[in-house]
Amino acid sequence: MGIHAEPGEREVTADALRDAFRAVYGTDPEGVWAAPGRVNLIGEHTDYNDGFVMPFALPHTTIAAVSRRDDGLLRLHSASGDVDGAVVELYVGELHPDAPAQGWAAYPAAVFWALRDAGHAVGGADIHYESTVPTGAGLSSSAALEVVTALALNDLYDLGLEGWRLARLCQRAENVYVGAPTGIMDQTASACCTAGHALFLDTRDLSQRQIPVDLAAQGLRLLVVDTQVKHAHSEGEYGKRRAGCEAAADALEVDALRDVPFEGLDDALARLDDEELVRLTRHVVTEDHRVEQVARLAGDGDFRALGPVLTEGHASLRDDFRISCPELDLVVSAANDSGALGSRMTGGGFGGSAIVLVEDAAAHKVEEAVLAAFASAGFRTPRVFSAVPSEGARRLA
Ligand code: GLA
């Protein structure tokens, strides 16, 4: 089976991965697994506030050919994008958050650490990865790398862990071993999404609903615009927003901002005397409300009505949460001014991607308008593609 690749990129297949594994390690892998990146339709920076999110899986996927080893050695090799071809060698018994592996290898190493730390008897392995998930684009390339690793180990070691449990372990891997204070959305999206659906996830108890999203049937399309502005969550701003939200929840004497009801928002804001906490709280509470709105509209099949809600979400992230950037704002204004139904930044912010909801018939015009706006602003040419809700993590061979 082929894995999605952009036009002009080589297609990645399970057979090709087996061949590449053999070329690197000289033996056949025991199996091949895949885990996708994601876009988030709505629900940004709500996942560490116990709130709601609604992502779907992209066709862009990270795949891994894996064999177990019985000597505790972990060998990692990737042939993706910006990674050099060296095999990284680590010993699973020596993995520790105090001295994490460097670069991309930190993510798979983190998963080995988290599984072992949770008491699962996971030994060494040889792994070869390839990926079509753009890195640093806000499309969860790290979660795809973590989840594909966790799923392979879950199968090979018969751990019997469900998708949401693997997602939790991957989140812990990223929080504790890699040191990035992210929420649970990306890993759950990669592990639990299904083709043709967005995942409505309550991040408090991880209860889930699969909501059918067939935009093509409605004559609609969702464009993803990767601004190519790179972001890095572990660098400060993400953690500051998270700490601010926790401070606001403390000040309001609730467990998490999710507990502030939308109807009681004005009263809650009046109780906060710090302007920054007011803005953070307003974003999270209105964003949770927008996720519920979008889930309801999608459930009714009223996808055109999503547009204004997406655009409102962007304004909230730009003005209240303050995590947009000129390139993301330009996607939104150029797209909406040229006839898009609505648009917003997606993911952690400070760069990465935006999503644009358009009528099929207007897609080309809107894309051209965004490209022209970027050219006249002197910004790097963005990468634009249509996103269809795709399969979550799975074994390929
Ligand atoms: C990143 C994090 C997620 C989530 C989003 C913002 O993608 O990994 O946990 O917080 O940012 O919604």
Coordinates of C-alpha atoms and ligand atoms in Angstrom, one line a residue:
M1 CA 0.0 0.0 0.0
G2 CA 1.3 3.5 -0.9
I3 CA 1.6 6.3 1.6
H4 CA 0.6 9.8 0.6
A5 CA 3.3 11.9 -1.0
E6 CA 3.0 15.4 -2.5
P7 CA 3.3 15.6 -6.2
G8 CA 6.9 15.3 -7.1
E9 CA 7.8 13.5 -3.9
R10 CA 8.6 9.8 -4.0
E11 CA 5.9 7.5 -2.8
V12 CA 6.7 5.6 0.4
T13 CA 5.4 2.0 0.5
A14 CA 5.8 -0.9 3.0
D15 CA 7.9 -2.8 0.4
A16 CA 10.1 0.2 -0.1
L17 CA 10.6 0.5 3.7
R18 CA 11.5 -3.2 3.9
D19 CA 14.1 -2.7 1.2
A20 CA 15.5 0.4 2.9
F21 CA 15.6 -1.5 6.3
R22 CA 17.5 -4.3 4.6
A23 CA 20.0 -1.9 3.1
V24 CA 20.7 -0.2 6.4
Y25 CA 20.7 -3.3 8.8
G26 CA 21.3 -6.3 6.5
T27 CA 18.2 -8.2 7.6
D28 CA 14.4 -8.2 7.1
P29 CA 12.2 -6.2 9.5
E30 CA 9.6 -8.0 11.6
G31 CA 6.9 -5.5 10.5
V32 CA 6.0 -2.1 9.1
W33 CA 3.8 0.4 10.9
A34 CA 2.4 3.9 10.0
A35 CA 1.1 6.9 12.0
P36 CA -0.2 10.1 10.4
G37 CA 0.3 13.8 11.1
R38 CA -2.9 15.9 11.8
V39 CA -4.6 19.2 11.3
N40 CA -6.7 20.6 14.0
L41 CA -10.1 21.8 12.7
I42 CA -10.8 23.8 15.9
G43 CA -9.8 23.7 19.6
E44 CA -6.4 25.3 19.9
H45 CA -4.5 25.4 23.2
T46 CA -7.5 23.9 25.0
D47 CA -6.0 20.4 25.4
Y48 CA -3.9 21.4 28.5
N49 CA -6.9 23.1 29.9
D50 CA -9.0 19.9 30.0
G51 CA -11.0 21.2 27.1
F52 CA -12.2 20.1 23.7
V53 CA -10.4 19.6 20.4
M54 CA -11.4 18.4 17.0
P55 CA -8.5 17.3 14.8
F56 CA -8.4 14.9 11.9
A57 CA -5.5 12.7 10.5
L58 CA -3.7 13.8 7.4
P59 CA -2.7 11.4 4.6
H60 CA 0.8 12.5 5.4
T61 CA 2.4 9.7 7.4
T62 CA 5.5 8.5 9.1
I63 CA 6.2 4.8 8.6
A64 CA 8.7 2.6 10.5
A65 CA 10.2 -0.8 9.7
V66 CA 11.1 -2.4 13.0
S67 CA 12.8 -5.5 14.4
R68 CA 13.4 -6.4 18.0
R69 CA 16.9 -6.9 19.4
D70 CA 17.7 -9.0 22.5
D71 CA 20.9 -7.1 23.5
G72 CA 19.3 -3.9 24.6
L73 CA 20.8 -1.9 21.7
L74 CA 18.5 0.6 20.0
R75 CA 19.5 1.6 16.5
L76 CA 17.5 4.4 14.8
H77 CA 17.8 5.5 11.2
S78 CA 15.8 7.9 9.2
A79 CA 15.8 8.8 5.5
S80 CA 13.4 11.7 5.9
G81 CA 13.9 15.3 4.7
D82 CA 16.4 17.2 6.7
V83 CA 17.8 14.3 8.7
D84 CA 21.3 13.1 7.9
G85 CA 21.7 9.4 7.2
A86 CA 23.7 8.4 10.3
V87 CA 22.4 5.5 12.4
V88 CA 21.9 6.7 16.0
E89 CA 22.9 4.0 18.6
L90 CA 21.6 4.1 22.2
Y91 CA 21.1 1.5 24.9
V92 CA 17.5 1.3 26.1
G93 CA 18.7 0.6 29.7
E94 CA 20.6 3.8 29.7
L95 CA 17.8 6.1 28.5
H96 CA 17.0 8.9 31.0
P97 CA 15.4 12.3 30.8
D98 CA 18.4 13.9 32.5
A99 CA 20.5 13.1 29.3
P100 CA 18.1 12.9 26.4
A101 CA 19.1 11.8 22.9
Q102 CA 19.7 14.7 20.6
G103 CA 17.7 15.9 17.5
W104 CA 15.0 13.8 16.0
A105 CA 16.1 10.6 17.8
A106 CA 14.9 12.1 21.1
Y107 CA 11.3 11.3 20.1
P108 CA 11.6 7.6 19.5
A109 CA 14.1 7.3 22.4
A110 CA 11.5 9.0 24.6
V111 CA 8.9 6.4 23.7
F112 CA 11.2 3.6 24.7
W113 CA 11.9 5.4 27.9
A114 CA 8.2 6.0 28.7
L115 CA 7.1 2.4 28.0
R116 CA 10.0 1.0 30.1
D117 CA 9.3 3.6 32.9
A118 CA 5.7 2.5 32.9
G119 CA 6.9 -1.1 33.6
H120 CA 6.6 -2.6 30.1
A121 CA 9.4 -5.0 29.3
V122 CA 10.5 -3.4 26.0
G123 CA 14.0 -4.3 24.8
G124 CA 16.3 -3.0 22.0
A125 CA 15.3 -2.6 18.4
D126 CA 16.5 -1.7 14.9
I127 CA 14.2 0.9 13.3
H128 CA 14.2 2.6 9.9
Y129 CA 11.8 5.6 9.5
E130 CA 10.6 7.5 6.5
S131 CA 8.0 10.3 6.6
T132 CA 5.9 12.5 4.4
V133 CA 4.7 14.7 7.3
P134 CA 6.3 18.1 6.9
T135 CA 8.5 19.0 10.0
G136 CA 8.0 22.2 12.0
A137 CA 4.8 22.9 10.1
G138 CA 2.3 22.5 13.0
L139 CA 1.2 19.2 11.5
S140 CA 2.4 17.0 14.3
S141 CA 5.4 15.3 12.8
S142 CA 6.7 14.6 16.3
A143 CA 3.5 12.9 17.4
A144 CA 3.6 10.8 14.2
L145 CA 7.1 9.7 15.0
E146 CA 6.2 8.9 18.6
V147 CA 3.0 7.1 17.9
V148 CA 4.4 4.9 15.1
T149 CA 7.2 3.8 17.5
A150 CA 4.7 3.1 20.3
L151 CA 2.4 1.2 18.1
A152 CA 5.2 -1.0 16.7
L153 CA 6.4 -1.8 20.2
N154 CA 2.8 -2.4 21.4
D155 CA 2.4 -5.1 18.6
L156 CA 5.8 -6.6 18.8
Y157 CA 5.8 -7.0 22.6
D158 CA 2.1 -7.8 22.8
L159 CA 1.5 -5.0 25.3
G160 CA -2.2 -4.8 24.4
L161 CA -2.5 -1.1 25.0
E162 CA -5.4 0.8 23.4
G163 CA -4.8 3.8 21.2
W164 CA -5.6 6.4 23.9
R165 CA -3.2 4.7 26.3
L166 CA -0.4 4.8 23.7
A167 CA -1.2 8.5 23.2
R168 CA -0.9 9.1 27.0
L169 CA 2.5 7.3 27.0
C170 CA 3.7 9.3 24.0
Q171 CA 2.6 12.6 25.7
R172 CA 4.5 11.7 28.8
A173 CA 7.5 10.8 26.6
E174 CA 7.4 14.2 25.0
N175 CA 6.7 16.1 28.3
V176 CA 9.2 14.4 30.5
Y177 CA 12.0 13.0 28.2
V178 CA 12.0 15.5 25.4
G179 CA 11.0 18.4 27.7
A180 CA 8.2 19.9 25.6
P181 CA 5.1 20.7 27.8
T182 CA 2.5 19.8 25.1
G183 CA -1.0 18.5 25.6
I184 CA -2.6 15.3 24.5
M185 CA -4.3 16.3 21.2
D186 CA -1.6 15.4 18.7
Q187 CA -0.8 12.0 19.9
T188 CA -4.4 11.0 20.3
A189 CA -5.2 12.3 16.8
S190 CA -2.4 10.2 15.3
A191 CA -3.4 7.1 17.3
C192 CA -7.2 7.3 17.2
C193 CA -8.4 9.2 14.1
T194 CA -10.3 7.3 11.4
A195 CA -10.7 8.0 7.7
G196 CA -13.5 10.3 6.8
H197 CA -13.9 11.6 10.3
A198 CA -12.7 14.4 12.7
L199 CA -12.1 13.3 16.2
F200 CA -14.1 15.2 18.9
L201 CA -12.0 14.6 22.0
D202 CA -12.7 15.7 25.5
T203 CA -9.2 16.0 26.9
R204 CA -10.3 15.7 30.5
D205 CA -11.4 12.1 30.3
L206 CA -10.2 11.3 26.7
S207 CA -13.8 10.3 25.7
Q208 CA -14.1 10.5 21.9
R209 CA -16.6 10.8 19.2
Q210 CA -15.9 10.2 15.5
I211 CA -17.7 12.9 13.5
P212 CA -18.1 12.3 9.7
V213 CA -16.5 15.1 7.7
D214 CA -17.0 14.6 3.9
L215 CA -16.3 18.1 2.6
A216 CA -16.1 16.9 -1.1
A217 CA -19.7 15.7 -0.9
Q218 CA -20.7 19.2 0.0
G219 CA -18.6 20.8 -2.8
L220 CA -16.1 22.1 -0.2
R221 CA -12.5 21.8 0.4
L222 CA -10.1 22.4 3.3
L223 CA -6.8 23.9 2.2
V224 CA -3.7 23.6 4.4
V225 CA -1.2 26.4 3.9
D226 CA 2.2 25.7 5.4
T227 CA 3.8 29.1 5.8
Q228 CA 7.2 27.4 6.1
V229 CA 7.8 29.6 9.1
K230 CA 9.3 27.1 11.6
H231 CA 8.2 27.0 15.2
A232 CA 9.6 25.2 18.2
H233 CA 7.3 24.5 21.2
S234 CA 10.0 23.7 23.6
E235 CA 11.3 27.2 23.3
G236 CA 9.4 29.1 25.9
E237 CA 6.3 30.7 24.6
Y238 CA 4.1 27.6 24.6
G239 CA 5.1 26.9 28.2
K240 CA 4.4 30.5 29.2
R241 CA 0.9 30.3 27.8
R242 CA 0.3 27.0 29.6
A243 CA 1.6 28.4 32.9
G244 CA -0.6 31.5 32.4
C245 CA -3.7 29.3 31.9
E246 CA -2.9 27.4 35.1
A247 CA -2.4 30.7 37.0
A248 CA -5.8 31.8 35.7
A249 CA -7.5 28.6 36.8
D250 CA -5.9 29.0 40.3
A251 CA -7.1 32.6 40.5
L252 CA -10.6 31.5 39.5
E253 CA -10.5 28.5 41.9
V254 CA -11.3 25.9 39.3
D255 CA -9.3 22.7 38.4
A256 CA -8.8 23.9 34.8
L257 CA -10.1 26.7 32.6
R258 CA -12.5 24.1 31.0
D259 CA -14.5 24.5 34.2
V260 CA -15.4 28.2 33.5
P261 CA -18.8 28.0 31.8
F262 CA -19.2 30.1 28.5
E263 CA -22.3 31.7 30.0
G264 CA -20.3 32.7 33.1
L265 CA -17.3 34.1 31.2
D266 CA -17.9 37.8 31.9
D267 CA -18.3 37.2 35.6
A268 CA -15.1 35.1 35.6
L269 CA -13.1 37.8 33.7
A270 CA -14.3 40.4 36.2
R271 CA -12.7 38.4 39.0
L272 CA -9.2 38.5 37.3
D273 CA -7.1 41.6 37.8
D274 CA -4.3 40.6 35.5
E275 CA -4.9 41.6 31.8
E276 CA -2.8 38.7 30.5
L277 CA -4.8 36.2 32.5
V278 CA -8.1 37.8 31.2
R279 CA -7.0 37.4 27.6
L280 CA -5.8 33.8 28.1
T281 CA -9.0 32.8 29.9
R282 CA -11.2 34.5 27.2
H283 CA -9.5 32.6 24.5
V284 CA -9.7 29.2 26.1
V285 CA -13.4 29.5 27.2
T286 CA -14.6 30.9 23.8
E287 CA -12.5 28.3 22.0
D288 CA -14.1 25.4 23.9
H289 CA -17.4 26.9 22.9
R290 CA -16.3 27.1 19.3
V291 CA -15.4 23.4 19.3
E292 CA -18.9 22.5 20.6
Q293 CA -20.4 24.8 17.9
V294 CA -18.3 23.2 15.1
A295 CA -19.1 19.6 16.3
R296 CA -22.8 20.5 16.3
L297 CA -22.7 22.1 12.8
A298 CA -20.7 19.2 11.4
G299 CA -23.2 16.8 13.0
D300 CA -26.0 18.7 11.2
G301 CA -24.0 18.5 7.9
D302 CA -23.9 22.4 7.8
F303 CA -20.2 22.7 6.9
R304 CA -20.5 26.1 5.2
A305 CA -21.4 27.5 8.6
L306 CA -18.0 26.5 10.0
G307 CA -16.3 29.3 8.1
P308 CA -17.0 32.2 10.4
V309 CA -16.3 30.1 13.5
L310 CA -12.9 29.2 12.2
T311 CA -12.2 32.9 11.5
E312 CA -13.3 33.9 15.0
G313 CA -11.0 31.3 16.4
H314 CA -8.1 32.9 14.5
A315 CA -8.9 36.3 15.8
S316 CA -8.9 34.9 19.4
L317 CA -5.5 33.2 18.9
R318 CA -4.1 36.4 17.3
D319 CA -5.5 39.0 19.7
D320 CA -6.1 37.2 23.0
F321 CA -3.7 34.2 23.0
R322 CA -1.1 36.2 20.9
I323 CA 0.5 33.2 19.2
S324 CA -0.1 34.1 15.5
C325 CA 2.6 35.7 13.3
P326 CA 2.4 38.0 10.2
E327 CA 2.5 35.1 7.8
L328 CA -0.4 33.3 9.4
D329 CA -2.4 36.5 9.6
L330 CA -1.8 37.1 5.9
V331 CA -3.1 33.7 5.0
V332 CA -6.3 34.4 6.8
S333 CA -6.8 37.9 5.4
A334 CA -5.9 37.1 1.9
A335 CA -8.0 33.9 1.9
N336 CA -11.0 35.5 3.4
D337 CA -10.8 38.6 1.2
S338 CA -10.7 36.4 -1.9
G339 CA -13.8 34.4 -1.1
A340 CA -12.9 31.7 1.4
L341 CA -15.6 30.7 3.8
G342 CA -13.3 31.1 6.8
S343 CA -9.7 30.3 7.9
R344 CA -7.4 30.2 10.9
M345 CA -4.0 29.2 12.1
T346 CA -3.8 25.6 13.2
G347 CA -1.5 23.9 15.8
G348 CA 0.8 25.5 18.4
G349 CA 1.3 28.8 16.6
F350 CA 4.2 31.2 16.0
G351 CA 4.5 29.8 12.4
G352 CA 3.5 26.5 10.9
S353 CA 0.2 26.1 9.0
A354 CA -3.2 27.7 8.5
I355 CA -6.4 26.0 7.3
V356 CA -8.8 27.6 4.8
L357 CA -12.3 26.4 4.2
V358 CA -13.4 27.1 0.6
E359 CA -16.0 26.2 -2.0
D360 CA -14.4 23.8 -4.5
A361 CA -15.1 26.2 -7.3
A362 CA -13.2 29.0 -5.5
A363 CA -10.2 27.0 -4.3
H364 CA -7.9 27.9 -7.1
K365 CA -8.7 31.6 -6.9
V366 CA -8.2 31.6 -3.1
E367 CA -4.9 29.7 -3.4
E368 CA -3.6 32.2 -6.1
A369 CA -4.6 35.1 -3.9
V370 CA -2.7 33.7 -0.9
L371 CA 0.4 33.1 -3.1
A372 CA 0.2 36.6 -4.6
A373 CA -0.2 38.2 -1.1
F374 CA 2.9 36.3 0.1
A375 CA 4.9 37.3 -3.0
S376 CA 4.1 41.0 -2.6
A377 CA 4.9 40.9 1.2
G378 CA 8.3 39.3 0.3
F379 CA 7.4 36.2 2.4
R380 CA 8.7 32.7 1.4
T381 CA 6.3 30.8 -1.0
P382 CA 4.0 28.7 1.2
R383 CA 3.1 25.1 0.4
V384 CA -0.6 24.5 -0.2
F385 CA -2.5 21.2 -0.3
S386 CA -6.0 19.9 0.3
A387 CA -6.6 17.9 3.4
V388 CA -8.9 14.9 3.6
P389 CA -9.6 13.2 6.9
S390 CA -7.4 10.0 6.7
E391 CA -6.6 6.9 8.6
G392 CA -5.0 6.9 12.0
A393 CA -2.0 4.7 13.1
R394 CA -2.0 1.1 11.9
R395 CA 0.2 -1.8 11.0
L396 CA 1.0 -2.0 7.3
A397 CA 2.8 -5.3 7.0
Ligands
GLA1 C1 0.7 21.7 19.9 C2 0.6 20.7 21.0 C3 -0.8 20.3 21.3 C4 -1.8 21.5 21.4 C5 -1.5 22.5 20.2 C6 -2.3 23.7 20.4 O1 0.3 21.0 18.7 O2 1.4 19.6 20.8 O3 -0.9 19.6 22.5 O4 -1.6 22.2 22.6 O5 -0.2 22.8 20.1 O6 -3.7 23.5 20.3

